[in-house]
JSON list of C-alpha atoms in Angstrom, two decimals:
[
{"chain": "A", "resi": 1, "resn": "LEU", "atom": "CA", "xyz": [0.00, 0.00, 0.00]},
{"chain": "A", "resi": 2, "resn": "PHE", "atom": "CA", "xyz": [1.14, 3.53, -0.73]},
{"chain": "A", "resi": 3, "resn": "GLU", "atom": "CA", "xyz": [1.09, 5.98, 2.16]},
{"chain": "A", "resi": 4, "resn": "PRO", "atom": "CA", "xyz": [1.97, 9.67, 1.82]},
{"chain": "A", "resi": 5, "resn": "VAL", "atom": "CA", "xyz": [5.37, 10.44, 3.32]},
{"chain": "A", "resi": 6, "resn": "SER", "atom": "CA", "xyz": [4.73, 14.03, 4.37]},
{"chain": "A", "resi": 7, "resn": "ARG", "atom": "CA", "xyz": [3.40, 14.56, 7.86]},
{"chain": "A", "resi": 8, "resn": "TYR", "atom": "CA", "xyz": [2.60, 18.26, 7.28]},
{"chain": "A", "resi": 9, "resn": "ASN", "atom": "CA", "xyz": [0.08, 18.33, 4.40]},
{"chain": "A", "resi": 10, "resn": "SER", "atom": "CA", "xyz": [-0.22, 17.62, 0.70]},
{"chain": "A", "resi": 11, "resn": "VAL", "atom": "CA", "xyz": [0.87, 21.09, -0.52]},
{"chain": "A", "resi": 12, "resn": "MET", "atom": "CA", "xyz": [4.38, 20.98, -1.96]},
{"chain": "A", "resi": 13, "resn": "LYS", "atom": "CA", "xyz": [6.57, 22.80, 0.51]},
{"chain": "A", "resi": 14, "resn": "SER", "atom": "CA", "xyz": [9.96, 24.16, -0.35]},
{"chain": "A", "resi": 15, "resn": "VAL", "atom": "CA", "xyz": [13.02, 25.81, 1.08]},
{"chain": "A", "resi": 16, "resn": "VAL", "atom": "CA", "xyz": [15.09, 27.98, -1.22]},
{"chain": "A", "resi": 17, "resn": "PHE", "atom": "CA", "xyz": [18.39, 29.74, -0.61]},
{"chain": "A", "resi": 18, "resn": "TYR", "atom": "CA", "xyz": [19.69, 32.89, -2.25]},
{"chain": "A", "resi": 19, "resn": "PRO", "atom": "CA", "xyz": [22.53, 35.40, -2.12]},
{"chain": "A", "resi": 20, "resn": "ARG", "atom": "CA", "xyz": [21.85, 38.51, -0.05]},
{"chain": "A", "resi": 21, "resn": "ALA", "atom": "CA", "xyz": [21.48, 40.78, -3.11]},
{"chain": "A", "resi": 22, "resn": "VAL", "atom": "CA", "xyz": [18.66, 38.61, -4.46]},
{"chain": "A", "resi": 23, "resn": "ALA", "atom": "CA", "xyz": [16.95, 38.19, -1.08]},
{"chain": "A", "resi": 24, "resn": "GLU", "atom": "CA", "xyz": [16.87, 41.96, -0.57]},
{"chain": "A", "resi": 25, "resn": "LYS", "atom": "CA", "xyz": [14.89, 42.31, -3.83]},
{"chain": "A", "resi": 26, "resn": "LEU", "atom": "CA", "xyz": [12.31, 39.60, -3.09]},
{"chain": "A", "resi": 27, "resn": "THR", "atom": "CA", "xyz": [8.75, 40.79, -2.64]},
{"chain": "A", "resi": 28, "resn": "PRO", "atom": "CA", "xyz": [7.12, 38.51, -0.06]},
{"chain": "A", "resi": 29, "resn": "THR", "atom": "CA", "xyz": [3.43, 37.61, -0.22]},
{"chain": "A", "resi": 30, "resn": "GLY", "atom": "CA", "xyz": [3.05, 37.44, 3.56]},
{"chain": "A", "resi": 31, "resn": "ARG", "atom": "CA", "xyz": [2.94, 33.65, 3.48]},
{"chain": "A", "resi": 32, "resn": "GLU", "atom": "CA", "xyz": [6.71, 33.04, 3.48]},
{"chain": "A", "resi": 33, "resn": "VAL", "atom": "CA", "xyz": [9.28, 33.27, 6.25]},
{"chain": "A", "resi": 34, "resn": "ILE", "atom": "CA", "xyz": [12.96, 34.09, 5.88]},
{"chain": "A", "resi": 35, "resn": "VAL", "atom": "CA", "xyz": [16.18, 33.23, 7.70]},
{"chain": "A", "resi": 36, "resn": "SER", "atom": "CA", "xyz": [18.53, 36.15, 7.10]},
{"chain": "A", "resi": 37, "resn": "ILE", "atom": "CA", "xyz": [22.24, 35.47, 7.75]},
{"chain": "A", "resi": 38, "resn": "HIS", "atom": "CA", "xyz": [24.99, 38.07, 7.89]},
{"chain": "A", "resi": 39, "resn": "ASP", "atom": "CA", "xyz": [28.21, 38.64, 9.81]},
{"chain": "A", "resi": 40, "resn": "ARG", "atom": "CA", "xyz": [29.11, 41.63, 11.95]},
{"chain": "A", "resi": 41, "resn": "THR", "atom": "CA", "xyz": [31.13, 43.24, 9.15]},
{"chain": "A", "resi": 42, "resn": "GLN", "atom": "CA", "xyz": [28.05, 43.40, 6.90]},
{"chain": "A", "resi": 43, "resn": "GLY", "atom": "CA", "xyz": [25.14, 44.27, 9.16]},
{"chain": "A", "resi": 44, "resn": "PRO", "atom": "CA", "xyz": [21.61, 42.98, 8.61]},
{"chain": "A", "resi": 45, "resn": "ALA", "atom": "CA", "xyz": [20.12, 42.73, 5.12]},
{"chain": "A", "resi": 46, "resn": "ALA", "atom": "CA", "xyz": [17.64, 45.39, 3.96]},
{"chain": "A", "resi": 47, "resn": "LEU", "atom": "CA", "xyz": [14.69, 43.04, 3.42]},
{"chain": "A", "resi": 48, "resn": "GLN", "atom": "CA", "xyz": [11.41, 44.13, 1.88]},
{"chain": "A", "resi": 49, "resn": "SER", "atom": "CA", "xyz": [8.50, 44.31, 4.31]},
{"chain": "A", "resi": 50, "resn": "GLY", "atom": "CA", "xyz": [5.75, 41.70, 4.20]},
{"chain": "A", "resi": 51, "resn": "TRP", "atom": "CA", "xyz": [7.46, 38.53, 5.44]},
{"chain": "A", "resi": 52, "resn": "LYS", "atom": "CA", "xyz": [5.31, 36.43, 7.76]},
{"chain": "A", "resi": 53, "resn": "ASP", "atom": "CA", "xyz": [8.33, 36.20, 10.08]},
{"chain": "A", "resi": 54, "resn": "VAL", "atom": "CA", "xyz": [12.07, 36.95, 9.93]},
{"chain": "A", "resi": 55, "resn": "LEU", "atom": "CA", "xyz": [14.90, 35.26, 11.82]},
{"chain": "A", "resi": 56, "resn": "ARG", "atom": "CA", "xyz": [18.16, 37.25, 11.72]},
{"chain": "A", "resi": 57, "resn": "LEU", "atom": "CA", "xyz": [21.43, 35.52, 12.58]},
{"chain": "A", "resi": 58, "resn": "SER", "atom": "CA", "xyz": [24.97, 36.86, 12.65]},
{"chain": "A", "resi": 59, "resn": "PHE", "atom": "CA", "xyz": [28.01, 34.58, 12.25]},
{"chain": "A", "resi": 60, "resn": "HIS", "atom": "CA", "xyz": [30.97, 34.24, 9.92]},
{"chain": "A", "resi": 61, "resn": "ASP", "atom": "CA", "xyz": [31.25, 31.74, 7.10]},
{"chain": "A", "resi": 62, "resn": "THR", "atom": "CA", "xyz": [33.87, 29.46, 8.58]},
{"chain": "A", "resi": 63, "resn": "ASP", "atom": "CA", "xyz": [33.85, 25.95, 9.94]},
{"chain": "A", "resi": 64, "resn": "VAL", "atom": "CA", "xyz": [37.04, 26.32, 11.99]},
{"chain": "A", "resi": 65, "resn": "ALA", "atom": "CA", "xyz": [37.79, 28.66, 14.89]},
{"chain": "A", "resi": 66, "resn": "LYS", "atom": "CA", "xyz": [39.60, 31.81, 13.79]},
{"chain": "A", "resi": 67, "resn": "GLU", "atom": "CA", "xyz": [40.55, 34.86, 15.79]},
{"chain": "A", "resi": 68, "resn": "ASP", "atom": "CA", "xyz": [37.89, 37.58, 15.61]},
{"chain": "A", "resi": 69, "resn": "TYR", "atom": "CA", "xyz": [35.40, 35.30, 13.84]},
{"chain": "A", "resi": 70, "resn": "ASP", "atom": "CA", "xyz": [31.96, 34.52, 15.24]},
{"chain": "A", "resi": 71, "resn": "LEU", "atom": "CA", "xyz": [31.25, 30.80, 14.84]},
{"chain": "A", "resi": 72, "resn": "PHE", "atom": "CA", "xyz": [27.76, 29.39, 14.45]},
{"chain": "A", "resi": 73, "resn": "ASN", "atom": "CA", "xyz": [26.80, 28.01, 17.86]},
{"chain": "A", "resi": 74, "resn": "GLU", "atom": "CA", "xyz": [24.19, 25.87, 19.60]},
{"chain": "A", "resi": 75, "resn": "ALA", "atom": "CA", "xyz": [22.16, 28.89, 20.78]},
{"chain": "A", "resi": 76, "resn": "GLN", "atom": "CA", "xyz": [21.78, 30.00, 17.15]},
{"chain": "A", "resi": 77, "resn": "ALA", "atom": "CA", "xyz": [20.98, 26.43, 16.12]},
{"chain": "A", "resi": 78, "resn": "ARG", "atom": "CA", "xyz": [18.20, 26.38, 18.74]},
{"chain": "A", "resi": 79, "resn": "GLU", "atom": "CA", "xyz": [16.86, 29.65, 17.28]},
{"chain": "A", "resi": 80, "resn": "VAL", "atom": "CA", "xyz": [16.69, 28.06, 13.81]},
{"chain": "A", "resi": 81, "resn": "ILE", "atom": "CA", "xyz": [15.02, 24.91, 15.15]},
{"chain": "A", "resi": 82, "resn": "ASP", "atom": "CA", "xyz": [12.44, 26.88, 17.15]},
{"chain": "A", "resi": 83, "resn": "PHE", "atom": "CA", "xyz": [11.77, 29.15, 14.15]},
{"chain": "A", "resi": 84, "resn": "ILE", "atom": "CA", "xyz": [11.11, 26.31, 11.71]},
{"chain": "A", "resi": 85, "resn": "GLU", "atom": "CA", "xyz": [9.01, 24.43, 14.26]},
{"chain": "A", "resi": 86, "resn": "ARG", "atom": "CA", "xyz": [6.77, 27.53, 14.55]},
{"chain": "A", "resi": 87, "resn": "HIS", "atom": "CA", "xyz": [6.39, 27.67, 10.76]},
{"chain": "A", "resi": 88, "resn": "THR", "atom": "CA", "xyz": [5.71, 24.11, 9.59]},
{"chain": "A", "resi": 89, "resn": "ASP", "atom": "CA", "xyz": [2.56, 25.44, 7.87]},
{"chain": "A", "resi": 90, "resn": "VAL", "atom": "CA", "xyz": [4.25, 27.87, 5.45]},
{"chain": "A", "resi": 91, "resn": "GLU", "atom": "CA", "xyz": [4.66, 26.81, 1.84]},
{"chain": "A", "resi": 92, "resn": "ARG", "atom": "CA", "xyz": [8.08, 28.39, 1.37]},
{"chain": "A", "resi": 93, "resn": "ILE", "atom": "CA", "xyz": [11.00, 29.11, 3.66]},
{"chain": "A", "resi": 94, "resn": "VAL", "atom": "CA", "xyz": [13.69, 31.39, 2.25]},
{"chain": "A", "resi": 95, "resn": "VAL", "atom": "CA", "xyz": [17.26, 31.40, 3.58]},
{"chain": "A", "resi": 96, "resn": "HIS", "atom": "CA", "xyz": [19.97, 33.82, 2.52]},
{"chain": "A", "resi": 97, "resn": "CYS", "atom": "CA", "xyz": [23.56, 34.67, 3.34]},
{"chain": "A", "resi": 98, "resn": "ASN", "atom": "CA", "xyz": [26.00, 36.99, 1.60]},
{"chain": "A", "resi": 99, "resn": "MET", "atom": "CA", "xyz": [26.89, 34.74, -1.37]},
{"chain": "A", "resi": 100, "resn": "GLY", "atom": "CA", "xyz": [23.98, 32.29, -1.09]},
{"chain": "A", "resi": 101, "resn": "VAL", "atom": "CA", "xyz": [26.29, 29.28, -1.14]},
{"chain": "A", "resi": 102, "resn": "SER", "atom": "CA", "xyz": [27.66, 28.04, 2.17]},
{"chain": "A", "resi": 103, "resn": "ARG", "atom": "CA", "xyz": [25.85, 29.21, 5.32]},
{"chain": "A", "resi": 104, "resn": "SER", "atom": "CA", "xyz": [22.44, 29.47, 3.67]},
{"chain": "A", "resi": 105, "resn": "ALA", "atom": "CA", "xyz": [22.92, 26.10, 1.96]},
{"chain": "A", "resi": 106, "resn": "ALA", "atom": "CA", "xyz": [23.63, 24.39, 5.29]},
{"chain": "A", "resi": 107, "resn": "VAL", "atom": "CA", "xyz": [20.58, 25.90, 6.99]},
{"chain": "A", "resi": 108, "resn": "ALA", "atom": "CA", "xyz": [18.35, 25.18, 3.99]},
{"chain": "A", "resi": 109, "resn": "MET", "atom": "CA", "xyz": [19.56, 21.57, 3.78]},
{"chain": "A", "resi": 110, "resn": "PHE", "atom": "CA", "xyz": [18.80, 21.07, 7.45]},
{"chain": "A", "resi": 111, "resn": "ILE", "atom": "CA", "xyz": [15.29, 22.54, 7.04]},
{"chain": "A", "resi": 112, "resn": "ALA", "atom": "CA", "xyz": [14.63, 20.39, 3.98]},
{"chain": "A", "resi": 113, "resn": "ASP", "atom": "CA", "xyz": [15.75, 17.28, 5.88]},
{"chain": "A", "resi": 114, "resn": "GLN", "atom": "CA", "xyz": [13.65, 18.02, 8.95]},
{"chain": "A", "resi": 115, "resn": "GLN", "atom": "CA", "xyz": [10.46, 19.10, 7.22]},
{"chain": "A", "resi": 116, "resn": "GLU", "atom": "CA", "xyz": [10.63, 16.98, 4.07]},
{"chain": "A", "resi": 117, "resn": "ARG", "atom": "CA", "xyz": [10.72, 20.09, 1.91]},
{"chain": "A", "resi": 118, "resn": "THR", "atom": "CA", "xyz": [11.97, 20.33, -1.64]},
{"chain": "A", "resi": 119, "resn": "LEU", "atom": "CA", "xyz": [15.33, 22.13, -1.69]},
{"chain": "A", "resi": 120, "resn": "PHE", "atom": "CA", "xyz": [16.19, 24.75, -4.30]},
{"chain": "A", "resi": 121, "resn": "GLN", "atom": "CA", "xyz": [19.07, 27.14, -4.92]},
{"chain": "A", "resi": 122, "resn": "GLN", "atom": "CA", "xyz": [17.74, 30.20, -6.74]},
{"chain": "A", "resi": 123, "resn": "GLY", "atom": "CA", "xyz": [14.99, 28.14, -8.37]},
{"chain": "A", "resi": 124, "resn": "ARG", "atom": "CA", "xyz": [17.26, 25.25, -9.41]},
{"chain": "A", "resi": 125, "resn": "SER", "atom": "CA", "xyz": [17.66, 21.92, -7.73]},
{"chain": "A", "resi": 126, "resn": "PHE", "atom": "CA", "xyz": [20.40, 22.18, -5.07]},
{"chain": "A", "resi": 127, "resn": "PHE", "atom": "CA", "xyz": [22.24, 19.12, -6.35]},
{"chain": "A", "resi": 128, "resn": "HIS", "atom": "CA", "xyz": [23.05, 20.69, -9.69]},
{"chain": "A", "resi": 129, "resn": "PRO", "atom": "CA", "xyz": [24.75, 18.04, -11.89]},
{"chain": "A", "resi": 130, "resn": "ASP", "atom": "CA", "xyz": [27.62, 20.26, -13.04]},
{"chain": "A", "resi": 131, "resn": "ARG", "atom": "CA", "xyz": [29.13, 21.07, -9.64]},
{"chain": "A", "resi": 132, "resn": "PRO", "atom": "CA", "xyz": [29.53, 19.54, -6.20]},
{"chain": "A", "resi": 133, "resn": "ALA", "atom": "CA", "xyz": [27.25, 20.56, -3.35]},
{"chain": "A", "resi": 134, "resn": "GLN", "atom": "CA", "xyz": [28.78, 23.29, -1.19]},
{"chain": "A", "resi": 135, "resn": "TYR", "atom": "CA", "xyz": [27.65, 23.95, 2.37]},
{"chain": "A", "resi": 136, "resn": "ASN", "atom": "CA", "xyz": [29.11, 24.99, 5.71]},
{"chain": "A", "resi": 137, "resn": "ARG", "atom": "CA", "xyz": [29.67, 21.70, 7.52]},
{"chain": "A", "resi": 138, "resn": "LEU", "atom": "CA", "xyz": [29.93, 23.30, 10.98]},
{"chain": "A", "resi": 139, "resn": "VAL", "atom": "CA", "xyz": [26.49, 24.90, 10.59]},
{"chain": "A", "resi": 140, "resn": "TYR", "atom": "CA", "xyz": [24.91, 21.68, 9.32]},
{"chain": "A", "resi": 141, "resn": "SER", "atom": "CA", "xyz": [26.43, 19.46, 12.02]},
{"chain": "A", "resi": 142, "resn": "THR", "atom": "CA", "xyz": [25.68, 21.96, 14.83]},
{"chain": "A", "resi": 143, "resn": "LEU", "atom": "CA", "xyz": [22.02, 22.07, 13.80]},
{"chain": "A", "resi": 144, "resn": "ASN", "atom": "CA", "xyz": [21.82, 18.26, 13.81]},
{"chain": "A", "resi": 145, "resn": "ARG", "atom": "CA", "xyz": [23.72, 17.94, 17.09]},
{"chain": "A", "resi": 146, "resn": "THR", "atom": "CA", "xyz": [21.45, 20.51, 18.75]},
{"chain": "A", "resi": 147, "resn": "LEU", "atom": "CA", "xyz": [18.30, 18.78, 17.53]},
{"chain": "A", "resi": 148, "resn": "TRP", "atom": "CA", "xyz": [19.32, 15.15, 18.01]},
{"chain": "A", "resi": 149, "resn": "GLY", "atom": "CA", "xyz": [22.11, 15.29, 20.60]},
{"chain": "A", "resi": 150, "resn": "SER", "atom": "CA", "xyz": [24.60, 13.94, 18.06]},
{"chain": "A", "resi": 151, "resn": "ALA", "atom": "CA", "xyz": [25.36, 14.49, 14.43]},
{"chain": "A", "resi": 152, "resn": "PRO", "atom": "CA", "xyz": [27.20, 12.96, 11.52]},
{"chain": "A", "resi": 153, "resn": "SER", "atom": "CA", "xyz": [30.79, 14.05, 11.15]},
{"chain": "A", "resi": 154, "resn": "ALA", "atom": "CA", "xyz": [31.06, 17.67, 10.09]},
{"chain": "A", "resi": 155, "resn": "PHE", "atom": "CA", "xyz": [32.95, 16.45, 7.04]},
{"chain": "A", "resi": 156, "resn": "GLU", "atom": "CA", "xyz": [30.61, 13.64, 6.05]},
{"chain": "A", "resi": 157, "resn": "VAL", "atom": "CA", "xyz": [29.98, 13.53, 2.33]},
{"chain": "A", "resi": 158, "resn": "LEU", "atom": "CA", "xyz": [26.30, 13.78, 1.59]},
{"chain": "A", "resi": 159, "resn": "PRO", "atom": "CA", "xyz": [24.84, 11.63, -1.18]},
{"chain": "A", "resi": 160, "resn": "GLU", "atom": "CA", "xyz": [24.32, 13.36, -4.50]},
{"chain": "A", "resi": 161, "resn": "GLY", "atom": "CA", "xyz": [20.75, 14.02, -5.53]},
{"chain": "A", "resi": 162, "resn": "PRO", "atom": "CA", "xyz": [19.02, 12.84, -8.67]}
]
């Protein structure tokens, strides 16, 4: 027998990640939420008004400790987890960081995994066939460790998509 996999509803739900410049130009409908990532040298993004909710996080794009760098931490991971748990009903979650590649990819991958959402990078499938997946492994593993109490190795190779 076939049983639907999704435990949220039958509407296709997605998470998409963008560079900051694109995210700042998006016009929300009031039904989407956004996770906005910057570091202290950039300041928060100038997002358009109309988002259902906004989570702003500040940390550097590194997965090793460096002097004067703010690492992603468990308190921020808990903020992400609480945010997405409050918004399981939204059709689309948007995540952005400066370049739209590493930090936002890690957060978006985690959200897609936890909420069985379709994952896109600027409207394309994340696992684009012409290049390897890039994501911040510290962010991804910290999110998993905070949620589950343990996580795969921060340098685990994820399987390639279709």
